[in-house]
DNA sequence: GAGTTTAGCTAGCGCTTGTTAGGTGAGGTG
DNA sequence: CACCTCACCTAACAAGCGCTAGCTAAACTC
């Protein structure tokens, strides 16, 4: 693939990502995508084989980003609590850095056909296990309270994964600020200290 | 509408709810719904005018449930913290009581056409404002820490609204248990007390 | 400058979509 | 017993879907 061709492919993927995020995979036709690129529908097939390939590549790229952000932190020798703090910051960064990518990642994977859907959910579960491992270590080391490890993991993930729903690049909070506030609320709780 | 007709309509709505939750609105055809009811596609139109009506009624019913659960708590004269505790329990109850209804409520509203989508999001915002009001009162009364009121509200809502993704009726946790654990983690935080 | 590659075009395929018109037959009503 | 209601049927419609075959023309390669 030449540089020009690769660049054009990137435009295609970016366009599909935007539309899938805004309308959903099923509600976006290949004609919609083509029109947004100012080409004809049939011409898309110079770059891809099927519409689902587009979804698959977007989802894979999204998963790659989450792992790329998390792996070095998981493998570091920081204390669990500091790992968790950094992982939250990294995860939030990935989401705010590409909110439409995150939207597709959270919502559209179920339109994959069987084999790929299985592979996707397996990677998703693997990521959850990564987070859970840190939570477990934190409980063992006594930095975290003695809580239900699975439930706590879901609480952390759910609070992070909701962000793409309301985050706007031109909003009042920076990604760092979001991560900082989220970490503080999750760790310290909402109740007034000493109440 | 006779009783028989109303009952049949309920079956239709329940069937559509299941399928919309499992596959999404756009990926569910009226033929799919008809087949699940063991009738022909055209026969659906004895009960509804358009496919979107189905989605609209399901979404409206879902919103009604959340408000019906929250209103008496909001209007009670309990202390803010106790209000929040009860609201979380009620909200979780609605979600676990009808996980597929919750799934449609969270994911499919964007397939409404303009007018209805606007009306839906307005109600959703109104519900968020309800929760936010309690959080504000809690901060003022000193029961809650001095935190970003909007952000705290989103944290609470996001952690509740994620539950339908993993909750199973035959799972190990009862709705009450979920609400209790969630409340405790949200209020006390994940960090070990006094650490 | 001949030869090759390739992004995009046109035209159309087989199929599915939501929806409609008109008919059938069982059950209830007077 | 005649009448009516209505849940459901059959058959078809116009439009849209993903995708393909065969072509054009511009840009690269040697």
Short mmCIF file of C-alpha atoms (C1' of nucleotides) in Angstrom, two decimals:
data_model
loop_
_atom_site.label_atom_id
_atom_site.label_comp_id
_atom_site.label_asym_id
_atom_site.label_seq_id
_atom_site.Cartn_x
_atom_site.Cartn_y
_atom_site.Cartn_z
CA UNK A 1 0.00 0.00 0.00
CA UNK A 2 1.41 3.34 -1.04
CA UNK A 3 1.53 6.34 1.25
CA UNK A 4 -1.26 8.02 -0.67
CA UNK A 5 -3.42 4.93 -0.45
CA UNK A 6 -2.76 4.56 3.27
CA UNK A 7 -3.65 8.19 3.85
CA UNK A 8 -6.89 7.78 1.96
CA UNK A 9 -7.67 4.71 3.99
CA UNK A 10 -7.15 6.68 7.16
CA UNK A 11 -9.62 9.29 5.96
CA UNK A 12 -12.11 6.51 5.30
CA UNK A 13 -11.65 5.05 8.78
CA UNK A 14 -11.93 8.46 10.41
CA UNK A 15 -15.09 9.25 8.46
CA UNK A 16 -16.67 5.92 9.33
CA UNK A 17 -15.72 6.42 12.98
CA UNK A 18 -17.47 9.80 13.09
CA UNK A 19 -20.64 8.49 11.47
CA UNK A 20 -20.76 5.26 13.47
CA UNK A 21 -20.37 7.30 16.64
CA UNK A 22 -23.07 9.79 15.69
CA UNK A 23 -25.71 7.48 14.18
CA UNK A 24 -24.65 3.95 15.01
CA UNK A 25 -23.26 1.26 12.74
CA UNK A 26 -26.55 -0.08 11.43
CA UNK A 27 -27.98 3.35 10.77
CA UNK A 28 -24.95 4.38 8.73
CA UNK A 29 -24.98 3.20 5.12
CA UNK A 30 -21.92 2.85 2.94
CA UNK A 31 -23.50 5.56 0.82
CA UNK A 32 -23.50 7.88 3.85
CA UNK A 33 -19.80 7.27 4.38
CA UNK A 34 -19.00 7.73 0.70
CA UNK A 35 -20.99 10.95 0.53
CA UNK A 36 -19.11 12.34 3.54
CA UNK A 37 -15.88 11.65 1.62
CA UNK A 38 -17.25 13.12 -1.60
CA UNK A 39 -16.90 9.91 -3.54
CA UNK A 40 -19.37 7.29 -4.76
CA UNK A 41 -20.43 4.30 -2.69
CA UNK A 42 -18.83 1.70 -4.92
CA UNK A 43 -15.47 3.41 -4.67
CA UNK A 44 -15.17 2.53 -1.01
CA UNK A 45 -14.54 -1.03 -2.04
CA UNK A 46 -11.17 -0.08 -3.47
CA UNK A 47 -10.12 0.21 0.19
CA UNK A 48 -12.13 -2.36 2.11
CA UNK A 49 -13.78 -5.68 1.45
CA UNK A 50 -16.89 -5.32 3.60
CA UNK A 51 -18.60 -2.70 5.71
CA UNK A 52 -17.97 -4.79 8.79
CA UNK A 53 -14.23 -4.54 8.15
CA UNK A 54 -14.52 -0.84 8.85
CA UNK A 55 -16.17 -1.47 12.20
CA UNK A 56 -13.65 -4.16 13.05
CA UNK A 57 -10.66 -1.96 12.31
CA UNK A 58 -12.07 0.89 14.34
CA UNK A 59 -12.80 -1.36 17.30
CA UNK A 60 -9.40 -2.99 17.13
CA UNK A 61 -7.67 0.38 17.00
CA UNK A 62 -9.66 1.48 20.04
CA UNK A 63 -8.78 -1.62 22.03
CA UNK A 64 -5.13 -1.18 21.06
CA UNK A 65 -5.15 2.31 22.50
CA UNK A 66 -6.54 1.23 25.84
CA UNK A 67 -3.98 -1.54 26.16
CA UNK A 68 -1.12 0.65 24.99
CA UNK A 69 -2.03 3.15 27.69
CA UNK A 70 -2.50 0.58 30.45
CA UNK A 71 0.27 -1.97 29.85
CA UNK A 72 3.31 0.06 30.95
CA UNK A 73 1.47 1.07 34.12
CA UNK A 74 0.42 -2.47 34.96
CA UNK A 75 3.95 -3.74 34.44
CA UNK A 76 5.58 -0.98 36.45
CA UNK A 77 6.60 -1.58 40.04
CA UNK A 78 4.54 1.24 41.51
CA UNK A 79 2.33 0.67 44.52
CA UNK A 80 -1.19 -0.52 43.60
CA UNK A 81 -2.87 2.73 44.55
CA UNK A 82 -0.50 4.78 42.43
CA UNK A 83 -0.96 2.30 39.58
CA UNK A 84 -4.68 2.76 39.84
CA UNK A 85 -4.35 6.53 39.87
CA UNK A 86 -2.18 6.48 36.76
CA UNK A 87 -4.37 3.95 34.99
CA UNK A 88 -7.44 6.09 35.54
CA UNK A 89 -5.61 9.10 34.16
CA UNK A 90 -4.43 7.13 31.12
CA UNK A 91 -7.85 5.61 30.45
CA UNK A 92 -9.57 8.97 30.72
CA UNK A 93 -6.97 10.41 28.40
CA UNK A 94 -7.74 7.80 25.73
CA UNK A 95 -11.47 8.54 25.99
CA UNK A 96 -11.22 12.32 25.91
CA UNK A 97 -8.60 12.18 23.19
CA UNK A 98 -11.04 10.37 20.89
CA UNK A 99 -14.56 10.60 22.17
CA UNK A 100 -16.10 9.28 18.99
CA UNK A 101 -13.69 6.34 18.97
CA UNK A 102 -14.75 5.62 22.53
CA UNK A 103 -18.42 5.88 21.58
CA UNK A 104 -18.00 3.27 18.85
CA UNK A 105 -15.98 1.09 21.22
CA UNK A 106 -18.68 1.13 23.89
CA UNK A 107 -21.77 0.84 21.70
CA UNK A 108 -21.18 -0.78 18.35
CA UNK A 109 -19.24 -3.95 19.06
CA UNK A 110 -22.39 -6.03 19.30
CA UNK A 111 -22.96 -5.59 15.57
CA UNK A 112 -19.90 -7.67 14.84
CA UNK A 113 -20.58 -11.14 13.54
CA UNK A 114 -20.02 -14.06 15.88
CA UNK A 115 -16.34 -14.80 15.55
CA UNK A 116 -15.18 -11.25 15.77
CA UNK A 117 -17.62 -10.42 18.54
CA UNK A 118 -16.18 -13.24 20.60
CA UNK A 119 -12.66 -12.00 19.98
CA UNK A 120 -13.65 -8.45 20.90
CA UNK A 121 -15.34 -9.36 24.17
CA UNK A 122 -12.37 -11.54 25.09
CA UNK A 123 -10.05 -8.56 24.78
CA UNK A 124 -12.48 -6.43 26.70
CA UNK A 125 -12.57 -9.00 29.49
CA UNK A 126 -8.79 -9.13 29.47
CA UNK A 127 -8.66 -5.38 30.02
CA UNK A 128 -11.13 -5.64 32.86
CA UNK A 129 -8.94 -8.36 34.38
CA UNK A 130 -5.98 -5.98 34.23
CA UNK A 131 -7.83 -3.37 36.25
CA UNK A 132 -9.17 -5.99 38.60
CA UNK A 133 -5.68 -7.25 39.24
CA UNK A 134 -4.60 -3.83 40.46
CA UNK A 135 -7.68 -3.52 42.63
CA UNK A 136 -6.92 -6.91 44.16
CA UNK A 137 -3.34 -5.92 44.88
CA UNK A 138 -4.56 -2.71 46.43
CA UNK A 139 -6.88 -4.57 48.77
CA UNK A 140 -4.13 -7.04 49.72
CA UNK A 141 -1.62 -4.29 50.40
CA UNK A 142 -4.17 -2.52 52.57
CA UNK A 143 -4.20 0.64 50.51
CA UNK A 144 -7.76 -0.03 49.46
CA UNK A 145 -10.59 -0.97 51.79
CA UNK A 146 -11.63 -4.58 52.11
CA UNK A 147 -14.25 -4.47 49.38
CA UNK A 148 -15.84 -6.65 46.73
CA UNK A 149 -13.05 -6.65 44.17
CA UNK A 150 -15.19 -7.35 41.12
CA UNK A 151 -17.80 -4.79 42.05
CA UNK A 152 -15.20 -2.13 42.74
CA UNK A 153 -13.63 -2.78 39.34
CA UNK A 154 -16.97 -2.33 37.64
CA UNK A 155 -17.55 0.91 39.53
CA UNK A 156 -14.22 2.28 38.35
CA UNK A 157 -14.72 1.18 34.75
CA UNK A 158 -18.30 2.38 34.54
CA UNK A 159 -17.49 5.82 35.87
CA UNK A 160 -14.70 6.17 33.31
CA UNK A 161 -16.60 4.72 30.40
CA UNK A 162 -19.49 7.10 30.81
CA UNK A 163 -17.32 10.12 30.21
CA UNK A 164 -17.51 10.07 26.42
CA UNK A 165 -21.26 10.70 26.76
CA UNK A 166 -20.85 14.20 28.10
CA UNK A 167 -17.23 15.19 27.40
CA UNK A 168 -16.75 18.03 24.94
CA UNK A 169 -13.35 19.21 23.75
CA UNK A 170 -14.47 22.79 24.24
CA UNK A 171 -16.00 22.09 27.65
CA UNK A 172 -14.80 23.61 30.92
CA UNK A 173 -12.71 20.65 32.12
CA UNK A 174 -9.40 19.37 30.82
CA UNK A 175 -8.82 15.61 30.65
CA UNK A 176 -6.32 15.91 33.52
CA UNK A 177 -8.82 17.72 35.65
CA UNK A 178 -11.44 15.06 34.96
CA UNK A 179 -9.05 12.28 35.91
CA UNK A 180 -8.03 14.11 39.07
CA UNK A 181 -11.59 14.74 40.25
CA UNK A 182 -12.71 11.25 39.37
CA UNK A 183 -9.83 9.67 41.24
CA UNK A 184 -10.45 11.81 44.28
CA UNK A 185 -14.17 11.05 44.39
CA UNK A 186 -13.65 7.35 43.82
CA UNK A 187 -10.93 7.07 46.46
CA UNK A 188 -12.24 9.41 49.13
CA UNK A 189 -15.95 8.99 48.53
CA UNK A 190 -18.66 11.60 48.41
CA UNK A 191 -19.33 11.82 52.12
CA UNK A 192 -17.74 14.57 54.13
CA UNK A 193 -14.63 13.30 55.79
CA UNK A 194 -15.19 12.57 59.46
CA UNK A 195 -18.98 12.84 59.14
CA UNK B 1 -59.48 -0.80 23.10
CA UNK B 2 -60.75 -4.10 24.49
CA UNK B 3 -58.90 -6.01 27.20
CA UNK B 4 -57.81 -8.64 24.74
CA UNK B 5 -56.47 -6.01 22.37
CA UNK B 6 -54.61 -4.24 25.17
CA UNK B 7 -53.08 -7.52 26.30
CA UNK B 8 -51.93 -8.27 22.77
CA UNK B 9 -50.43 -4.81 22.55
CA UNK B 10 -48.50 -5.47 25.75
CA UNK B 11 -47.09 -8.65 24.25
CA UNK B 12 -46.02 -6.65 21.21
CA UNK B 13 -44.29 -4.02 23.33
CA UNK B 14 -42.57 -6.66 25.46
CA UNK B 15 -41.38 -8.51 22.38
CA UNK B 16 -40.06 -5.36 20.75
CA UNK B 17 -38.33 -4.40 24.01
CA UNK B 18 -36.49 -7.73 24.15
CA UNK B 19 -35.36 -7.54 20.55
CA UNK B 20 -34.38 -3.87 20.67
CA UNK B 21 -32.35 -4.60 23.79
CA UNK B 22 -30.62 -7.60 22.28
CA UNK B 23 -29.92 -6.36 18.74
CA UNK B 24 -30.65 -2.64 18.75
CA UNK B 25 -33.52 -0.77 17.15
CA UNK B 26 -32.08 -0.45 13.65
CA UNK B 27 -30.97 -4.06 13.50
CA UNK B 28 -34.43 -5.30 14.45
CA UNK B 29 -36.90 -5.47 11.58
CA UNK B 30 -40.66 -5.48 11.97
CA UNK B 31 -40.50 -8.96 10.47
CA UNK B 32 -38.23 -10.06 13.33
CA UNK B 33 -40.73 -8.78 15.86
CA UNK B 34 -43.66 -10.37 14.07
CA UNK B 35 -41.87 -13.69 13.83
CA UNK B 36 -41.14 -13.68 17.55
CA UNK B 37 -44.88 -13.26 18.12
CA UNK B 38 -45.76 -15.94 15.57
CA UNK B 39 -47.69 -13.57 13.34
CA UNK B 40 -46.99 -11.92 9.99
CA UNK B 41 -45.24 -8.58 9.65
CA UNK B 42 -48.24 -6.71 8.27
CA UNK B 43 -50.37 -7.75 11.23
CA UNK B 44 -48.32 -5.59 13.57
CA UNK B 45 -49.95 -2.58 12.00
CA UNK B 46 -53.28 -3.50 13.58
CA UNK B 47 -51.65 -2.34 16.83
CA UNK B 48 -49.24 0.43 15.91
CA UNK B 49 -48.86 3.04 13.22
CA UNK B 50 -45.11 3.00 12.74
CA UNK B 51 -42.10 1.07 14.00
CA UNK B 52 -40.85 4.20 15.73
CA UNK B 53 -44.03 4.26 17.83
CA UNK B 54 -42.87 1.04 19.42
CA UNK B 55 -39.54 2.58 20.39
CA UNK B 56 -41.24 5.71 21.65
CA UNK B 57 -43.67 3.84 23.88
CA UNK B 58 -40.92 1.70 25.33
CA UNK B 59 -38.75 4.72 26.06
CA UNK B 60 -41.64 6.64 27.57
CA UNK B 61 -42.55 3.72 29.79
CA UNK B 62 -38.95 3.48 30.94
CA UNK B 63 -38.73 7.18 31.76
CA UNK B 64 -42.03 6.92 33.63
CA UNK B 65 -40.62 4.20 35.83
CA UNK B 66 -37.56 6.17 36.80
CA UNK B 67 -39.64 9.20 37.69
CA UNK B 68 -42.25 7.15 39.52
CA UNK B 69 -39.48 5.66 41.64
CA UNK B 70 -37.70 8.95 42.29
CA UNK B 71 -40.50 11.47 42.77
CA UNK B 72 -41.80 10.40 46.20
CA UNK B 73 -38.23 10.31 47.51
CA UNK B 74 -37.37 13.74 46.16
CA UNK B 75 -40.51 15.22 47.64
CA UNK B 76 -40.08 13.59 51.02
CA UNK B 77 -38.58 15.55 53.92
CA UNK B 78 -35.72 13.18 54.55
CA UNK B 79 -32.19 14.45 54.96
CA UNK B 80 -30.29 14.73 51.65
CA UNK B 81 -27.99 11.82 52.35
CA UNK B 82 -30.87 9.53 53.17
CA UNK B 83 -32.70 10.75 50.09
CA UNK B 84 -29.68 9.89 48.00
CA UNK B 85 -29.40 6.48 49.56
CA UNK B 86 -33.05 5.72 48.84
CA UNK B 87 -32.90 7.14 45.34
CA UNK B 88 -29.95 4.94 44.47
CA UNK B 89 -31.83 1.91 45.78
CA UNK B 90 -34.94 2.84 43.80
CA UNK B 91 -33.01 3.55 40.60
CA UNK B 92 -31.08 0.30 40.85
CA UNK B 93 -34.35 -1.50 41.48
CA UNK B 94 -35.85 -0.13 38.26
CA UNK B 95 -32.79 -1.22 36.30
CA UNK B 96 -32.52 -4.72 37.73
CA UNK B 97 -36.26 -5.19 37.53
CA UNK B 98 -36.17 -4.64 33.78
CA UNK B 99 -32.65 -4.90 32.44
CA UNK B 100 -33.77 -5.00 28.81
CA UNK B 101 -35.97 -1.95 29.34
CA UNK B 102 -32.97 -0.18 30.81
CA UNK B 103 -30.81 -1.27 27.88
CA UNK B 104 -33.23 0.25 25.38
CA UNK B 105 -33.50 3.38 27.53
CA UNK B 106 -29.74 3.90 27.59
CA UNK B 107 -28.88 2.97 24.01
CA UNK B 108 -31.71 3.38 21.56
CA UNK B 109 -33.12 6.84 22.18
CA UNK B 110 -30.88 8.40 19.56
CA UNK B 111 -32.81 6.61 16.83
CA UNK B 112 -35.86 8.72 17.58
CA UNK B 113 -36.65 11.38 15.01
CA UNK B 114 -35.94 15.00 15.93
CA UNK B 115 -39.03 16.07 17.84
CA UNK B 116 -39.26 13.00 20.00
CA UNK B 117 -35.54 12.89 20.58
CA UNK B 118 -35.66 16.41 21.90
CA UNK B 119 -38.54 15.53 24.20
CA UNK B 120 -36.72 12.44 25.43
CA UNK B 121 -33.47 14.18 26.22
CA UNK B 122 -35.38 16.94 28.00
CA UNK B 123 -36.93 14.38 30.35
CA UNK B 124 -33.58 12.75 30.83
CA UNK B 125 -32.05 16.09 31.74
CA UNK B 126 -34.92 16.71 34.14
CA UNK B 127 -34.16 13.46 35.91
CA UNK B 128 -30.50 14.36 36.13
CA UNK B 129 -31.52 17.70 37.63
CA UNK B 130 -33.52 15.87 40.28
CA UNK B 131 -30.47 13.90 41.37
CA UNK B 132 -28.30 16.96 41.16
CA UNK B 133 -30.68 18.83 43.44
CA UNK B 134 -30.24 16.24 46.14
CA UNK B 135 -26.47 16.28 45.74
CA UNK B 136 -26.50 20.07 46.07
CA UNK B 137 -28.59 19.91 49.22
CA UNK B 138 -26.24 17.30 50.63
CA UNK B 139 -23.24 19.51 50.03
CA UNK B 140 -25.01 22.51 51.61
CA UNK B 141 -26.09 20.54 54.64
CA UNK B 142 -22.53 19.32 55.10
CA UNK B 143 -23.42 15.66 54.79
CA UNK B 144 -21.51 15.43 51.53
CA UNK B 145 -18.01 16.73 50.94
CA UNK B 146 -17.51 20.05 49.23
CA UNK B 147 -17.30 18.65 45.70
CA UNK B 148 -18.13 19.52 42.12
CA UNK B 149 -21.86 19.00 42.21
CA UNK B 150 -22.33 18.28 38.51
CA UNK B 151 -19.44 15.89 38.35
CA UNK B 152 -20.58 14.01 41.44
CA UNK B 153 -24.04 13.65 39.93
CA UNK B 154 -22.57 12.17 36.76
CA UNK B 155 -20.49 9.76 38.81
CA UNK B 156 -23.56 8.53 40.65
CA UNK B 157 -25.66 8.22 37.50
CA UNK B 158 -22.95 6.55 35.46
CA UNK B 159 -22.25 3.93 38.10
CA UNK B 160 -25.95 3.09 38.31
CA UNK B 161 -26.59 3.16 34.59
CA UNK B 162 -23.83 0.69 33.85
CA UNK B 163 -25.44 -2.02 35.91
CA UNK B 164 -27.76 -3.32 33.20
CA UNK B 165 -24.66 -4.30 31.24
CA UNK B 166 -23.63 -7.01 33.63
CA UNK B 167 -26.64 -7.68 35.86
CA UNK B 168 -28.22 -11.12 35.50
CA UNK B 169 -31.39 -12.14 37.33
CA UNK B 170 -29.74 -15.45 38.19
CA UNK B 171 -26.47 -13.81 39.23
CA UNK B 172 -25.04 -13.89 42.76
CA UNK B 173 -26.22 -10.45 43.88
CA UNK B 174 -29.72 -9.27 44.70
CA UNK B 175 -30.79 -5.78 43.64
CA UNK B 176 -30.76 -4.69 47.29
CA UNK B 177 -27.27 -5.97 47.75
CA UNK B 178 -26.13 -4.12 44.64
CA UNK B 179 -27.66 -0.89 45.87
CA UNK B 180 -26.14 -1.32 49.31
CA UNK B 181 -22.62 -2.00 48.02
CA UNK B 182 -22.81 0.77 45.47
CA UNK B 183 -23.99 3.29 48.05
CA UNK B 184 -21.25 2.29 50.45
CA UNK B 185 -18.50 2.54 47.85
CA UNK B 186 -19.77 5.84 46.51
CA UNK B 187 -20.12 7.38 49.96
CA UNK B 188 -17.09 5.98 51.72
CA UNK B 189 -14.75 5.65 48.77
CA UNK B 190 -12.45 2.81 47.85
CA UNK B 191 -9.50 3.82 50.01
CA UNK B 192 -9.02 2.17 53.36
CA UNK B 193 -10.45 4.35 56.08
CA UNK B 194 -7.74 6.23 57.94
CA UNK B 195 -5.06 5.32 55.42
"C1'" DG C 1 7.12 7.29 -23.90
"C1'" DA C 2 5.27 2.57 -23.19
"C1'" DG C 3 3.44 -0.15 -19.50
"C1'" DT C 4 1.36 -0.73 -15.00
"C1'" DT C 5 -1.22 0.53 -11.10
"C1'" DT C 6 -5.16 2.19 -8.90
"C1'" DA C 7 -8.72 5.59 -7.01
"C1'" DG C 8 -12.89 6.53 -8.39
"C1'" DC C 9 -16.92 6.11 -11.75
"C1'" DT C 10 -21.39 4.04 -13.73
"C1'" DA C 11 -24.85 0.91 -13.62
"C1'" DG C 12 -27.13 -2.52 -11.68
"C1'" DC C 13 -27.66 -7.14 -9.06
"C1'" DG C 14 -30.43 -9.52 -5.43
"C1'" DC C 15 -32.26 -8.73 -1.23
"C1'" DT C 16 -34.46 -6.50 2.80
"C1'" DT C 17 -36.75 -2.66 4.58
"C1'" DG C 18 -41.24 -0.26 6.51
"C1'" DT C 19 -45.68 0.11 5.17
"C1'" DT C 20 -50.35 -0.49 2.81
"C1'" DA C 21 -54.75 -2.35 0.59
"C1'" DG C 22 -57.95 -5.56 0.64
"C1'" DG C 23 -59.62 -9.96 2.24
"C1'" DT C 24 -60.81 -13.90 5.74
"C1'" DG C 25 -62.79 -15.99 9.60
"C1'" DA C 26 -63.70 -16.44 14.42
"C1'" DG C 27 -66.23 -14.34 18.42
"C1'" DG C 28 -69.36 -11.22 20.37
"C1'" DT C 29 -73.87 -8.46 20.03
"C1'" DG C 30 -78.61 -7.34 18.95
"C1'" DC D 1 -79.77 -15.61 12.84
"C1'" DA D 2 -77.97 -11.41 10.83
"C1'" DC D 3 -74.60 -8.10 11.82
"C1'" DC D 4 -70.34 -6.24 13.21
"C1'" DT D 5 -65.76 -6.03 15.02
"C1'" DC D 6 -61.10 -6.84 14.59
"C1'" DA D 7 -56.78 -9.73 14.94
"C1'" DC D 8 -54.49 -11.56 11.44
"C1'" DC D 9 -53.66 -12.90 6.59
"C1'" DT D 10 -51.76 -12.39 1.61
"C1'" DA D 11 -49.55 -9.81 -1.71
"C1'" DA D 12 -47.28 -6.20 -3.14
"C1'" DC D 13 -45.22 -1.34 -3.31
"C1'" DA D 14 -41.22 1.92 -3.42
"C1'" DA D 15 -37.11 2.75 -1.47
"C1'" DG D 16 -32.91 1.59 0.40
"C1'" DC D 17 -29.37 -1.81 1.46
"C1'" DG D 18 -24.39 -4.03 0.73
"C1'" DC D 19 -21.79 -5.21 -2.84
"C1'" DT D 20 -19.88 -6.22 -7.77
"C1'" DA D 21 -18.27 -5.99 -12.71
"C1'" DG D 22 -16.27 -3.45 -15.98
"C1'" DC D 23 -14.53 0.92 -17.24
"C1'" DT D 24 -11.78 5.55 -17.29
"C1'" DA D 25 -8.13 8.43 -16.48
"C1'" DA D 26 -4.53 10.15 -13.90
"C1'" DA D 27 -0.27 9.10 -11.62
"C1'" DC D 28 3.67 6.34 -11.08
"C1'" DT D 29 7.71 3.05 -12.91
"C1'" DC D 30 11.36 1.94 -15.77
#
